[in-house]
Every structure is written in C-alpha cells, then in structure tokens.
Amino acid sequence: TYAAMQAALSRLLDDLSPEAIAKKIPPASFSSRKSQAWDALVATWRTMEDKHENGMLDVFLAYFAEAYAKADKQK
C-alpha cells in the first residue's frame, strides 16, 4: 500500500539522515567533522547495502515488507 511505501522510504531516509550520521562521529572542527560525516555516510550506506544481494533496493524492499505487514495488522 501507499502508506507502507511511505513508511519504508521514511525509515530508509531516517537511517541516512544528516542527524543520524552526525551521531556516529565524534566532535571535531567543522572541516574535519564534514569529512568524517561523509566517511560515516559512505560506511553506513555500504554496511546497509553489503548485507543484501541487490544493495539499497533490497534494504528498501525489506523495510517496505515490514511496514506493509505492520499496516496490515492494524486493519
């Protein structure tokens, strides 16, 4: 359903949000922090996609399946 797709995409974007990435890096100077944030984003992305044969598409589909099942239970 549309609601499950929204929930899955929202979850995926939350996982990759600047705030989520910032929580993974230590405080530092702005330029150093910016570089660390990029490195953390790349590491997060790769960790997520390496677990799945089709990369981020499979991550999204897994999130969608969970959201769909949850929405179906609430009916």
mmCIF file with all atom_site columns, C-alpha atoms in Angstrom:
data_model
loop_
_atom_site.group_PDB
_atom_site.id
_atom_site.type_symbol
_atom_site.label_atom_id
_atom_site.label_alt_id
_atom_site.label_comp_id
_atom_site.label_asym_id
_atom_site.label_entity_id
_atom_site.label_seq_id
_atom_site.pdbx_PDB_ins_code
_atom_site.Cartn_x
_atom_site.Cartn_y
_atom_site.Cartn_z
_atom_site.occupancy
_atom_site.B_iso_or_equiv
_atom_site.pdbx_formal_charge
_atom_site.auth_seq_id
_atom_site.auth_comp_id
_atom_site.auth_asym_id
_atom_site.auth_atom_id
_atom_site.pdbx_PDB_model_num
ATOM 1  C CA . THR A 1 1  ? 0.000  0.000  0.000  1.00 0.00 ? 1  THR A CA 1
ATOM 2  C CA . TYR A 1 2  ? 0.933  3.641  -0.317 1.00 0.00 ? 2  TYR A CA 1
ATOM 3  C CA . ALA A 1 3  ? 1.202  4.056  3.477  1.00 0.00 ? 3  ALA A CA 1
ATOM 4  C CA . ALA A 1 4  ? 3.618  1.131  3.755  1.00 0.00 ? 4  ALA A CA 1
ATOM 5  C CA . MET A 1 5  ? 5.741  2.540  0.943  1.00 0.00 ? 5  MET A CA 1
ATOM 6  C CA . GLN A 1 6  ? 5.852  5.915  2.685  1.00 0.00 ? 6  GLN A CA 1
ATOM 7  C CA . ALA A 1 7  ? 6.858  4.300  5.972  1.00 0.00 ? 7  ALA A CA 1
ATOM 8  C CA . ALA A 1 8  ? 9.602  2.247  4.308  1.00 0.00 ? 8  ALA A CA 1
ATOM 9  C CA . LEU A 1 9  ? 11.063 5.228  2.470  1.00 0.00 ? 9  LEU A CA 1
ATOM 10 C CA . SER A 1 10 ? 10.849 7.379  5.597  1.00 0.00 ? 10 SER A CA 1
ATOM 11 C CA . ARG A 1 11 ? 12.740 4.748  7.582  1.00 0.00 ? 11 ARG A CA 1
ATOM 12 C CA . LEU A 1 12 ? 15.424 4.449  4.902  1.00 0.00 ? 12 LEU A CA 1
ATOM 13 C CA . LEU A 1 13 ? 15.883 8.212  4.726  1.00 0.00 ? 13 LEU A CA 1
ATOM 14 C CA . ASP A 1 14 ? 15.971 8.452  8.533  1.00 0.00 ? 14 ASP A CA 1
ATOM 15 C CA . ASP A 1 15 ? 18.789 5.891  8.595  1.00 0.00 ? 15 ASP A CA 1
ATOM 16 C CA . LEU A 1 16 ? 20.783 8.066  6.193  1.00 0.00 ? 16 LEU A CA 1
ATOM 17 C CA . SER A 1 17 ? 19.801 11.497 7.535  1.00 0.00 ? 17 SER A CA 1
ATOM 18 C CA . PRO A 1 18 ? 22.486 14.035 8.438  1.00 0.00 ? 18 PRO A CA 1
ATOM 19 C CA . GLU A 1 19 ? 21.382 13.808 12.077 1.00 0.00 ? 19 GLU A CA 1
ATOM 20 C CA . ALA A 1 20 ? 21.752 10.022 12.162 1.00 0.00 ? 20 ALA A CA 1
ATOM 21 C CA . ILE A 1 21 ? 25.179 10.248 10.548 1.00 0.00 ? 21 ILE A CA 1
ATOM 22 C CA . ALA A 1 22 ? 26.293 13.064 12.882 1.00 0.00 ? 22 ALA A CA 1
ATOM 23 C CA . LYS A 1 23 ? 25.566 10.840 15.890 1.00 0.00 ? 23 LYS A CA 1
ATOM 24 C CA . LYS A 1 24 ? 28.158 8.370  14.597 1.00 0.00 ? 24 LYS A CA 1
ATOM 25 C CA . ILE A 1 25 ? 31.090 10.779 14.572 1.00 0.00 ? 25 ILE A CA 1
ATOM 26 C CA . PRO A 1 26 ? 32.989 12.459 17.426 1.00 0.00 ? 26 PRO A CA 1
ATOM 27 C CA . PRO A 1 27 ? 33.014 16.249 17.889 1.00 0.00 ? 27 PRO A CA 1
ATOM 28 C CA . ALA A 1 28 ? 35.748 17.982 15.865 1.00 0.00 ? 28 ALA A CA 1
ATOM 29 C CA . SER A 1 29 ? 36.478 21.096 13.852 1.00 0.00 ? 29 SER A CA 1
ATOM 30 C CA . PHE A 1 30 ? 33.952 21.899 11.118 1.00 0.00 ? 30 PHE A CA 1
ATOM 31 C CA . SER A 1 31 ? 36.097 20.838 8.160  1.00 0.00 ? 31 SER A CA 1
ATOM 32 C CA . SER A 1 32 ? 37.228 17.685 9.920  1.00 0.00 ? 32 SER A CA 1
ATOM 33 C CA . ARG A 1 33 ? 33.665 16.938 11.027 1.00 0.00 ? 33 ARG A CA 1
ATOM 34 C CA . LYS A 1 34 ? 32.376 17.412 7.491  1.00 0.00 ? 34 LYS A CA 1
ATOM 35 C CA . SER A 1 35 ? 34.925 14.930 6.181  1.00 0.00 ? 35 SER A CA 1
ATOM 36 C CA . GLN A 1 36 ? 34.112 12.484 8.980  1.00 0.00 ? 36 GLN A CA 1
ATOM 37 C CA . ALA A 1 37 ? 30.392 12.868 8.261  1.00 0.00 ? 37 ALA A CA 1
ATOM 38 C CA . TRP A 1 38 ? 30.937 11.949 4.628  1.00 0.00 ? 38 TRP A CA 1
ATOM 39 C CA . ASP A 1 39 ? 33.054 8.953  5.618  1.00 0.00 ? 39 ASP A CA 1
ATOM 40 C CA . ALA A 1 40 ? 30.356 7.881  8.095  1.00 0.00 ? 40 ALA A CA 1
ATOM 41 C CA . LEU A 1 41 ? 27.636 8.204  5.451  1.00 0.00 ? 41 LEU A CA 1
ATOM 42 C CA . VAL A 1 42 ? 29.629 6.116  2.986  1.00 0.00 ? 42 VAL A CA 1
ATOM 43 C CA . ALA A 1 43 ? 30.324 3.492  5.668  1.00 0.00 ? 43 ALA A CA 1
ATOM 44 C CA . THR A 1 44 ? 26.650 3.398  6.714  1.00 0.00 ? 44 THR A CA 1
ATOM 45 C CA . TRP A 1 45 ? 25.500 3.084  3.105  1.00 0.00 ? 45 TRP A CA 1
ATOM 46 C CA . ARG A 1 46 ? 27.963 0.296  2.364  1.00 0.00 ? 46 ARG A CA 1
ATOM 47 C CA . THR A 1 47 ? 27.122 -1.583 5.559  1.00 0.00 ? 47 THR A CA 1
ATOM 48 C CA . MET A 1 48 ? 23.437 -1.461 4.705  1.00 0.00 ? 48 MET A CA 1
ATOM 49 C CA . GLU A 1 49 ? 23.827 -2.485 1.070  1.00 0.00 ? 49 GLU A CA 1
ATOM 50 C CA . ASP A 1 50 ? 26.531 -5.111 1.616  1.00 0.00 ? 50 ASP A CA 1
ATOM 51 C CA . LYS A 1 51 ? 24.056 -7.215 3.591  1.00 0.00 ? 51 LYS A CA 1
ATOM 52 C CA . HIS A 1 52 ? 21.841 -7.577 0.518  1.00 0.00 ? 52 HIS A CA 1
ATOM 53 C CA . GLU A 1 53 ? 22.400 -9.007 -2.948 1.00 0.00 ? 53 GLU A CA 1
ATOM 54 C CA . ASN A 1 54 ? 20.680 -6.069 -4.667 1.00 0.00 ? 54 ASN A CA 1
ATOM 55 C CA . GLY A 1 55 ? 22.033 -3.344 -2.381 1.00 0.00 ? 55 GLY A CA 1
ATOM 56 C CA . MET A 1 56 ? 19.798 -0.490 -1.272 1.00 0.00 ? 56 MET A CA 1
ATOM 57 C CA . LEU A 1 57 ? 16.893 -1.764 -3.349 1.00 0.00 ? 57 LEU A CA 1
ATOM 58 C CA . ASP A 1 58 ? 16.739 -4.817 -1.085 1.00 0.00 ? 58 ASP A CA 1
ATOM 59 C CA . VAL A 1 59 ? 17.037 -2.602 2.003  1.00 0.00 ? 59 VAL A CA 1
ATOM 60 C CA . PHE A 1 60 ? 14.028 -0.595 0.834  1.00 0.00 ? 60 PHE A CA 1
ATOM 61 C CA . LEU A 1 61 ? 12.061 -3.726 -0.038 1.00 0.00 ? 61 LEU A CA 1
ATOM 62 C CA . ALA A 1 62 ? 12.782 -5.220 3.399  1.00 0.00 ? 62 ALA A CA 1
ATOM 63 C CA . TYR A 1 63 ? 11.614 -2.023 5.093  1.00 0.00 ? 63 TYR A CA 1
ATOM 64 C CA . PHE A 1 64 ? 8.553  -1.976 2.838  1.00 0.00 ? 64 PHE A CA 1
ATOM 65 C CA . ALA A 1 65 ? 7.668  -5.573 3.709  1.00 0.00 ? 65 ALA A CA 1
ATOM 66 C CA . GLU A 1 66 ? 7.921  -4.773 7.430  1.00 0.00 ? 66 GLU A CA 1
ATOM 67 C CA . ALA A 1 67 ? 5.823  -1.612 7.076  1.00 0.00 ? 67 ALA A CA 1
ATOM 68 C CA . TYR A 1 68 ? 3.249  -3.426 4.941  1.00 0.00 ? 68 TYR A CA 1
ATOM 69 C CA . ALA A 1 69 ? 2.923  -6.236 7.482  1.00 0.00 ? 69 ALA A CA 1
ATOM 70 C CA . LYS A 1 70 ? 2.546  -3.699 10.287 1.00 0.00 ? 70 LYS A CA 1
ATOM 71 C CA . ALA A 1 71 ? -0.116 -1.746 8.369  1.00 0.00 ? 71 ALA A CA 1
ATOM 72 C CA . ASP A 1 72 ? -1.940 -4.973 7.523  1.00 0.00 ? 72 ASP A CA 1
ATOM 73 C CA . LYS A 1 73 ? -2.070 -5.956 11.213 1.00 0.00 ? 73 LYS A CA 1
ATOM 74 C CA . GLN A 1 74 ? -3.601 -2.574 12.092 1.00 0.00 ? 74 GLN A CA 1
ATOM 75 C CA . LYS A 1 75 ? -6.570 -3.120 9.755  1.00 0.00 ? 75 LYS A CA 1
#
